[in-house]
XYZ file of C-alpha atoms in Angstrom:
602
model
C 97.692 134.331 -14.393
C 98.591 131.712 -11.788
C 101.073 132.926 -9.177
C 104.223 130.796 -8.783
C 106.573 131.288 -5.851
C 110.080 132.439 -6.704
C 111.689 129.221 -5.450
C 109.838 127.298 -8.200
C 109.660 129.997 -10.840
C 113.414 130.632 -10.870
C 114.535 127.063 -10.327
C 117.649 126.434 -12.458
C 117.068 124.472 -15.659
C 120.734 124.085 -16.660
C 124.075 123.569 -14.972
C 125.200 127.118 -15.774
C 122.239 128.631 -13.918
C 122.997 126.747 -10.688
C 124.257 129.192 -8.039
C 127.255 128.551 -5.814
C 128.172 124.991 -6.963
C 130.555 125.682 -9.855
C 133.088 122.923 -9.056
C 130.390 120.295 -8.718
C 128.471 121.247 -11.871
C 131.715 121.313 -13.864
C 132.435 117.728 -12.800
C 128.953 116.580 -13.836
C 129.188 118.326 -17.232
C 132.545 116.693 -17.896
C 131.039 113.299 -17.065
C 128.240 113.899 -19.616
C 130.709 115.044 -22.292
C 133.043 112.071 -21.820
C 130.249 109.531 -21.369
C 131.985 108.147 -18.249
C 128.949 107.773 -16.020
C 128.836 105.937 -12.706
C 125.888 103.721 -11.855
C 125.154 105.526 -8.544
C 125.589 109.086 -7.299
C 124.983 110.563 -3.838
C 124.234 114.288 -3.578
C 124.446 115.481 0.050
C 124.424 118.864 1.725
C 122.191 121.295 3.655
C 118.661 122.088 2.596
C 117.914 124.393 -0.301
C 121.322 124.332 -2.020
C 120.300 122.562 -5.260
C 120.685 118.797 -4.681
C 117.394 117.718 -6.271
C 117.675 120.432 -8.923
C 121.126 119.231 -10.003
C 119.852 115.644 -10.002
C 117.083 116.580 -12.450
C 119.419 118.598 -14.687
C 121.921 115.723 -14.683
C 119.208 113.162 -15.501
C 117.977 115.351 -18.349
C 121.507 115.762 -19.777
C 122.184 112.016 -19.539
C 119.187 111.157 -21.729
C 119.609 114.067 -24.160
C 120.121 112.752 -27.690
C 122.268 115.724 -28.761
C 123.952 117.394 -25.772
C 125.949 120.573 -26.263
C 129.719 120.690 -26.391
C 129.972 121.776 -22.752
C 127.773 118.927 -21.434
C 124.410 120.712 -21.208
C 121.111 119.255 -22.448
C 119.936 120.707 -25.759
C 116.352 121.233 -24.583
C 114.838 120.516 -28.027
C 115.035 116.775 -28.514
C 112.187 114.397 -27.703
C 113.738 113.318 -24.409
C 114.295 116.913 -23.221
C 110.775 117.978 -24.199
C 109.262 114.938 -22.513
C 111.181 115.768 -19.335
C 110.138 119.440 -19.450
C 106.487 118.421 -19.893
C 106.768 115.847 -17.077
C 105.848 112.895 -19.266
C 109.213 111.172 -19.467
C 109.197 107.397 -18.831
C 112.961 107.254 -18.346
C 113.297 109.507 -15.292
C 111.613 108.484 -12.037
C 111.527 110.378 -8.751
C 110.869 108.681 -5.411
C 110.350 110.457 -2.106
C 111.961 108.152 0.447
C 110.397 110.080 3.319
C 106.944 108.678 2.489
C 108.026 105.551 0.561
C 110.540 104.020 2.945
C 109.336 100.434 3.279
C 110.724 97.243 1.770
C 107.685 96.939 -0.525
C 108.374 100.351 -2.066
C 111.986 99.414 -2.798
C 110.942 96.057 -4.287
C 108.511 97.874 -6.578
C 111.345 100.157 -7.635
C 113.580 97.171 -8.319
C 110.908 95.679 -10.572
C 110.980 98.812 -12.721
C 114.734 98.521 -13.206
C 114.253 95.244 -15.119
C 112.500 97.012 -18.008
C 114.944 98.718 -20.406
C 114.176 102.261 -21.663
C 112.044 102.503 -24.814
C 113.327 105.987 -25.742
C 116.748 107.292 -24.729
C 119.813 105.595 -23.295
C 119.255 105.347 -19.555
C 116.643 104.915 -16.910
C 117.427 107.364 -14.121
C 115.989 106.887 -10.610
C 116.165 109.945 -8.336
C 115.580 109.011 -4.672
C 115.141 112.101 -2.525
C 115.696 112.107 1.276
C 117.249 108.660 0.988
C 118.312 108.662 4.645
C 114.648 108.120 5.588
C 114.703 104.546 4.236
C 114.420 101.867 6.891
C 117.298 99.485 7.542
C 115.394 96.655 5.878
C 114.736 98.839 2.813
C 118.442 99.732 2.617
C 119.377 96.048 2.712
C 116.838 95.252 -0.014
C 118.276 98.065 -2.114
C 121.883 97.078 -1.531
C 122.292 94.294 -4.097
C 120.643 96.179 -6.947
C 122.697 99.277 -6.144
C 125.911 97.266 -6.322
C 125.229 95.624 -9.713
C 122.394 97.401 -11.516
C 121.591 96.843 -15.214
C 123.806 98.779 -17.612
C 120.991 101.151 -18.533
C 120.106 102.124 -14.921
C 121.578 105.074 -13.010
C 120.663 105.936 -9.413
C 120.906 109.489 -8.048
C 120.416 109.653 -4.277
C 119.887 112.959 -2.448
C 120.046 113.525 1.307
C 120.592 116.208 3.934
C 121.952 113.761 6.527
C 124.735 111.654 5.062
C 125.731 110.237 8.449
C 122.436 108.303 8.647
C 123.175 106.281 5.484
C 124.720 102.848 5.843
C 128.447 102.680 5.043
C 127.746 99.846 2.582
C 125.564 102.263 0.575
C 128.131 105.051 0.713
C 130.904 102.799 -0.591
C 128.887 102.044 -3.752
C 128.221 105.680 -4.725
C 130.123 108.647 -6.067
C 129.627 111.255 -3.338
C 129.148 114.947 -4.131
C 129.056 117.358 -1.177
C 127.084 120.527 -1.901
C 128.246 123.747 -0.233
C 126.191 126.263 1.715
C 125.293 129.381 -0.197
C 127.450 132.357 0.687
C 125.799 135.647 1.561
C 127.340 137.289 -1.529
C 125.980 134.624 -3.914
C 122.557 134.796 -2.299
C 122.438 138.593 -2.563
C 123.403 138.511 -6.248
C 120.720 135.916 -7.014
C 118.084 137.914 -5.117
C 119.070 141.019 -7.094
C 118.479 139.122 -10.332
C 115.066 137.911 -9.148
C 114.084 141.412 -7.948
C 115.045 142.981 -11.285
C 113.066 140.410 -13.255
C 110.031 140.886 -11.001
C 110.321 144.686 -11.083
C 110.767 144.980 -7.301
C 112.739 147.868 -5.788
C 115.187 146.912 -3.044
C 117.938 148.070 -0.721
C 121.101 145.985 -0.649
C 121.123 145.994 3.169
C 117.632 144.484 3.123
C 118.773 141.683 0.817
C 121.756 141.100 3.129
C 119.383 140.586 6.083
C 117.367 138.091 4.021
C 120.541 136.233 3.010
C 121.754 136.013 6.625
C 118.336 134.837 7.778
C 118.337 132.087 5.121
C 121.521 130.599 6.681
C 123.010 129.274 3.439
C 119.820 127.960 1.809
C 118.773 129.515 -1.498
C 115.239 128.118 -1.299
C 114.814 129.681 2.153
C 116.173 132.979 0.846
C 113.671 133.048 -2.027
C 110.802 132.188 0.313
C 111.763 135.004 2.681
C 112.177 137.302 -0.330
C 108.586 136.607 -1.427
C 107.358 137.259 2.121
C 109.250 140.553 2.365
C 108.076 141.651 -1.100
C 104.467 140.999 -0.119
C 104.837 142.894 3.174
C 106.588 145.894 1.623
C 104.341 145.964 -1.478
C 107.139 145.818 -4.020
C 109.659 148.098 -2.252
C 111.950 146.026 -0.042
C 113.659 148.340 2.463
C 115.889 147.531 5.419
C 113.431 148.771 8.044
C 110.501 146.857 6.539
C 112.500 143.622 6.395
C 113.565 144.045 10.030
C 109.949 144.654 11.023
C 108.530 141.804 8.933
C 111.050 139.152 9.974
C 111.241 140.363 13.608
C 115.033 140.440 13.378
C 117.133 142.264 15.954
C 118.557 145.299 14.179
C 122.343 145.198 13.768
C 122.378 148.860 14.827
C 121.795 147.659 18.406
C 125.063 145.722 18.360
C 127.025 148.690 17.005
C 125.566 150.894 19.765
C 126.323 148.363 22.524
C 129.977 148.117 21.475
C 130.352 151.904 21.246
C 128.750 152.404 24.665
C 130.836 149.613 26.214
C 134.072 151.189 25.007
C 132.969 154.408 26.764
C 131.913 152.472 29.952
C 128.325 153.754 29.755
C 126.578 150.993 31.656
C 123.197 152.755 32.237
C 122.733 153.356 28.512
C 123.521 149.697 27.779
C 120.940 148.581 30.364
C 118.282 150.842 28.787
C 119.076 149.408 25.346
C 118.762 145.844 26.686
C 115.415 146.700 28.265
C 114.132 148.114 24.957
C 115.098 144.899 23.137
C 113.319 142.757 25.756
C 110.200 144.959 25.569
C 110.172 144.415 21.802
C 109.871 140.669 22.371
C 113.500 139.573 21.935
C 115.063 136.996 24.239
C 118.141 138.251 26.170
C 120.069 135.179 25.046
C 119.421 136.113 21.412
C 120.910 139.544 22.055
C 124.037 138.067 23.709
C 124.558 135.536 20.883
C 124.090 138.223 18.260
C 126.501 140.503 20.122
C 129.108 137.720 20.185
C 128.781 137.247 16.413
C 128.993 141.002 15.921
C 132.185 141.321 17.979
C 133.654 138.380 16.079
C 133.026 140.306 12.861
C 134.598 143.437 14.361
C 137.660 141.393 15.325
C 137.900 139.981 11.794
C 137.624 143.511 10.379
C 140.761 144.676 12.229
C 143.006 142.908 9.713
C 142.794 143.222 5.937
C 143.573 139.491 5.572
C 140.528 138.421 7.624
C 138.172 141.068 6.253
C 136.926 138.753 3.432
C 135.670 136.346 6.132
C 132.761 138.705 6.816
C 129.658 137.426 5.017
C 127.926 140.816 4.930
C 127.129 143.494 2.404
C 129.802 145.977 1.328
C 128.173 148.794 3.280
C 128.105 146.710 6.469
C 131.720 145.697 5.897
C 132.755 149.343 5.902
C 130.901 149.944 9.171
C 132.672 146.972 10.756
C 136.024 148.358 9.613
C 135.253 151.765 11.115
C 134.251 150.307 14.473
C 137.269 147.984 14.477
C 139.534 151.057 14.436
C 137.878 152.320 17.650
C 138.054 149.000 19.535
C 141.165 147.571 21.133
C 141.976 143.936 20.340
C 142.203 143.007 24.043
C 138.746 144.465 24.611
C 137.282 142.282 21.847
C 139.032 139.145 23.152
C 137.740 139.639 26.696
C 134.248 140.577 25.502
C 134.027 137.439 23.354
C 135.105 135.291 26.302
C 132.495 136.876 28.602
C 129.741 136.460 25.993
C 130.725 132.836 25.401
C 130.567 132.096 29.157
C 127.082 133.594 29.226
C 126.024 131.382 26.327
C 127.347 128.286 28.129
C 125.519 129.086 31.393
C 122.372 130.603 29.874
C 120.328 127.417 29.644
C 120.938 126.467 33.297
C 120.282 129.965 34.643
C 117.011 130.491 36.525
C 117.198 134.274 36.043
C 118.205 134.695 32.419
C 117.680 138.439 32.270
C 119.971 139.002 35.268
C 122.659 136.849 33.647
C 122.436 138.910 30.446
C 122.618 142.164 32.419
C 125.688 141.015 34.374
C 127.323 139.983 31.093
C 126.753 143.391 29.513
C 127.980 145.169 32.681
C 131.179 143.122 32.628
C 131.733 143.919 28.942
C 131.132 147.623 29.567
C 133.735 147.627 32.395
C 136.584 146.011 30.443
C 138.156 149.331 29.442
C 137.327 151.032 32.749
C 140.246 152.670 34.571
C 141.416 151.459 37.983
C 139.626 152.766 41.057
C 142.694 154.695 42.179
C 142.514 156.885 39.096
C 139.778 158.735 37.323
C 136.875 156.492 36.390
C 135.706 156.897 32.793
C 132.036 157.386 31.961
C 129.284 156.945 34.535
C 129.674 153.232 35.166
C 129.721 151.881 38.754
C 133.077 151.185 40.372
C 134.552 147.762 40.092
C 133.718 145.019 42.536
C 137.297 145.214 43.772
C 136.579 148.646 45.259
C 133.667 147.145 47.181
C 136.012 144.704 48.900
C 138.415 147.562 49.622
C 135.660 149.514 51.342
C 134.645 146.447 53.332
C 138.230 145.895 54.464
C 138.616 149.582 55.344
C 135.378 149.539 57.360
C 136.584 146.440 59.212
C 139.843 148.219 60.082
C 138.003 151.256 61.405
C 135.649 149.061 63.433
C 138.576 147.272 65.118
C 140.310 150.589 65.797
C 137.138 151.922 67.392
C 136.881 148.843 69.613
C 140.502 149.268 70.778
C 139.952 152.951 71.494
C 136.724 152.232 73.384
C 138.496 149.620 75.535
C 141.259 152.159 76.428
C 138.843 154.914 77.489
C 138.097 153.537 81.040
C 141.847 153.223 81.721
C 142.414 156.775 80.522
C 139.647 158.165 82.741
C 140.971 156.297 85.808
C 144.537 157.533 85.268
C 143.310 161.066 84.732
C 141.235 161.018 87.934
C 144.146 159.661 90.009
C 146.469 162.365 88.719
C 143.986 165.069 89.679
C 143.587 163.672 93.202
C 147.370 163.642 93.768
C 147.755 167.224 92.596
C 144.848 168.506 94.693
C 146.400 166.925 97.835
C 149.694 168.947 97.461
C 148.368 172.463 96.732
C 146.870 175.068 99.176
C 143.104 175.065 99.601
C 142.595 178.816 98.937
C 140.912 180.096 95.781
C 143.657 182.147 94.311
C 144.446 182.122 90.589
C 147.950 180.681 91.058
C 146.699 177.498 92.692
C 144.166 176.910 89.898
C 146.852 177.239 87.235
C 149.081 174.867 89.130
C 146.330 172.233 89.275
C 145.658 172.477 85.558
C 149.342 172.308 84.684
C 149.989 169.276 86.887
C 146.931 167.469 85.598
C 148.004 168.074 82.022
C 151.471 166.686 82.707
C 150.096 163.541 84.308
C 147.415 162.883 81.631
C 147.745 159.562 79.828
C 147.759 160.113 76.069
C 145.495 157.987 73.805
C 147.473 155.368 71.890
C 147.712 155.814 68.123
C 146.331 152.810 66.216
C 148.120 151.825 62.993
C 145.336 150.410 60.773
C 147.818 148.692 58.503
C 149.173 146.721 61.451
C 145.785 145.025 61.932
C 146.538 142.821 58.956
C 143.165 143.282 57.247
C 143.379 143.969 53.506
C 141.765 142.868 50.278
C 144.687 140.570 49.519
C 144.497 138.969 52.975
C 140.756 138.422 52.628
C 141.180 136.674 49.267
C 144.118 134.618 50.601
C 142.123 133.527 53.643
C 139.194 132.494 51.439
C 141.426 130.209 49.368
C 143.479 128.719 52.212
C 142.197 125.625 53.988
C 141.777 125.633 57.799
C 144.792 124.661 59.866
C 142.994 121.631 61.222
C 142.183 120.345 57.708
C 144.174 117.291 56.681
C 144.208 115.644 53.270
C 143.290 111.956 53.469
C 146.093 109.466 52.972
C 145.906 106.569 50.545
C 146.291 103.341 52.534
C 146.080 100.778 49.708
C 149.059 101.979 47.689
C 149.883 98.472 46.418
C 146.430 97.554 45.033
C 145.868 97.618 41.253
C 142.620 95.725 40.594
C 140.558 96.035 37.421
C 137.053 97.497 37.656
C 134.216 98.139 35.221
C 132.077 101.192 34.667
C 129.240 99.489 36.550
C 131.539 99.072 39.569
C 132.603 102.715 39.222
C 129.015 103.983 39.034
C 127.961 101.877 42.045
C 130.796 103.179 44.237
C 130.233 106.737 42.992
C 126.581 106.634 44.098
C 127.565 105.128 47.451
C 130.120 107.890 47.980
C 127.524 110.559 47.151
C 125.084 109.024 49.632
C 127.712 109.179 52.386
C 128.540 112.760 51.466
C 124.860 113.668 51.804
C 125.023 112.913 55.530
C 127.340 115.905 56.004
C 125.516 119.286 56.047
C 128.606 120.908 54.522
C 128.496 118.750 51.365
C 124.783 117.905 51.204
C 123.983 120.236 48.289
C 127.057 119.167 46.302
C 126.306 115.472 46.907
C 122.772 115.809 45.525
C 124.155 117.377 42.324
C 126.953 114.824 41.999
C 124.370 111.995 42.013
C 123.231 113.200 38.582
C 126.748 112.774 37.163
C 127.759 109.518 35.457
C 131.559 109.133 35.601
C 133.232 107.237 32.778
C 136.503 105.403 32.211
C 138.471 107.082 29.409
C 141.811 105.257 29.494
C 142.097 102.851 32.415
C 142.535 103.869 35.206
C 141.701 107.495 34.196
C 138.173 108.483 35.267
C 136.472 111.465 33.636
C 133.916 113.471 35.622
C 131.948 116.112 33.704
C 130.484 119.016 35.723
C 127.411 120.790 34.383
C 128.421 124.227 35.723
C 131.588 126.134 36.545
C 130.488 126.548 40.185
C 130.077 122.804 40.581
C 133.477 122.251 38.927
C 135.143 124.567 41.463
C 133.488 122.772 44.388
C 134.624 119.360 43.160
C 138.150 120.674 42.543
C 138.435 121.455 46.255
C 137.646 117.860 47.261
C 139.182 116.178 44.207
C 141.838 114.363 46.258
C 139.258 113.075 48.760
C 137.160 111.734 45.878
C 140.207 109.983 44.399
C 141.206 108.400 47.719
C 137.646 107.210 48.386
C 137.252 105.597 44.958
C 140.752 104.104 45.131
C 139.928 102.382 48.409
C 136.480 101.145 47.375
C 137.602 99.969 43.911
C 140.936 98.572 45.239
C 143.070 100.488 42.729
C 145.593 103.035 43.960
C 146.462 104.268 40.444
C 143.119 105.934 39.798
C 143.348 109.409 38.238
C 140.362 111.808 38.396
C 139.964 114.162 35.415
C 137.450 116.990 35.980
C 136.154 119.158 33.136
C 133.225 121.434 32.321
C 130.476 119.993 30.113
C 130.067 121.262 26.554
C 126.755 122.861 25.642
C 125.630 119.895 23.516
C 126.372 117.484 26.387
C 123.896 119.138 28.751
C 120.484 117.529 28.472
C 117.431 118.817 30.343
C 116.045 116.520 32.999
C 112.827 114.832 31.857
C 109.663 115.038 33.950
C 107.590 111.996 34.881
C 105.099 112.808 32.125
C 107.899 113.152 29.530
C 109.389 109.817 30.601
C 105.971 108.203 30.296
C 105.372 109.680 26.832
C 108.841 108.535 25.680
C 108.280 104.951 26.843
C 104.869 104.834 25.158
C 106.239 106.281 21.908
C 109.236 103.942 21.676
C 107.385 100.726 22.614
C 104.494 99.602 20.417
C 103.325 97.022 22.965
C 103.104 99.629 25.722
C 101.305 102.023 23.372
C 98.723 99.355 22.512
C 98.237 98.581 26.204
C 97.729 102.251 27.040
C 95.230 102.741 24.215
C 93.308 99.553 25.052
C 92.986 100.210 28.788
C 92.838 103.985 28.511
C 95.758 104.425 30.887
C 97.226 107.784 31.856
C 99.860 109.017 34.271
C 98.429 110.324 37.559
């Protein structure tokens, strides 16, 4: 018998068998029952949620000669049988991904002129409609607006934002929802029972999470796991087959972090890396895990967890052991790591520092007993440095006083020796010792606190500007000229070039050249830094930047707004070869020239 994958074998054939789209299917059934059909529908949503399937079921129900009372196709009439046997002349499917030219649309329009021979309507299902070219959309526009009375268009797409607004305004739009983990697990249970496959619910939960809301993806992964496990889908076999990081690692990291056991966390991270997992994947997964733990602390937010019932209980148990402040701070630290991960040159070190910081959140102060075996906080390091500096200064003072002490002591001895008899009796020796002791200069006591060196003073001195530093003054306070973004960019580059002449700002100037400032609301200028370190450096000279641009652009009202770039705003810098390939790909004339002359980048 021919093997059929589960995604095709268990494809819904009626509205009632569609999973997770009850509101949408109810609307379509009511439209069939009432006979109030629009001439164009647009089904949009993520992949694998039933857009094309619902389009076929809807087309079948529209042409059914005797639909049921609830709007379903009967499945026995000539039209339904012809559709099931794929010989229907009233239902046409077009893949716009491979038929996206004007000629293909014109051929489709020619078919709309012929009325149906059997049935009421001609239904045209156009899948991946966003792949049509602009010219094809324009050719399709007029027919879509006023089609013949017997024609119905059903468009399906995963990217609604790529469709022209003029097309959207002529369609009834149905947004399909992502499949929830619970719905996916229930559907996989049904498939496993029909196929006679044993399973563990935790294993199906891993498959559902891996599918990310797509039922077709879930069924494909289910077939893969069933083949690997030979008909017995267990949690460990699914983890091994899909190469998924076990959720047990996240539970262990949180438990160890609460107990401040940094060495054990580092060993666990090393094991994950040795198993082929990227450190960034571990940090992202840990952030999602701690979000679930935070949601599990309150009964109202517990339903937000898209996990199996057994996992939900484990989250609830761990939530009772974790303080809310710990989870907040840990999420913030993990999010900062995710933001800086792409720009980091040593990604493993960044992940290790992140886990160390998380494991030290609940650590006691250095003055008290330190929990666990974690290293002391960085603050204690600065305290030791300050204490060592105090002792070093005290030693220098004491060393400078020693010659004076020796000279005073010697002088006192000479004076005493000159006043006593020169015989060797015991009384004279005692007198010399007593007189010398009375005249001895005592060592001064050094008060370390009076030296003024402390952790607070060190941090204050690092933030304060030198006494000789003066903020520049704005000399053109009356100027208010208009300027464009081209003028702004030109003066920005000139300012960066001048900054590069100063060794103190040379590194910052080279990084600022890659920034393109923009005018948000005139005269507000937005400058986006690609890292938090760069943002801090520009904050220190923000006023100097504003004064410089105000003078060069002749506008004293300029306001500089600095902010950190979002992750999606950071684009990797292209190499010379990548720039060359992009130009060749986007320009047909250049591509033809390269192919004709056999050119390549040297």
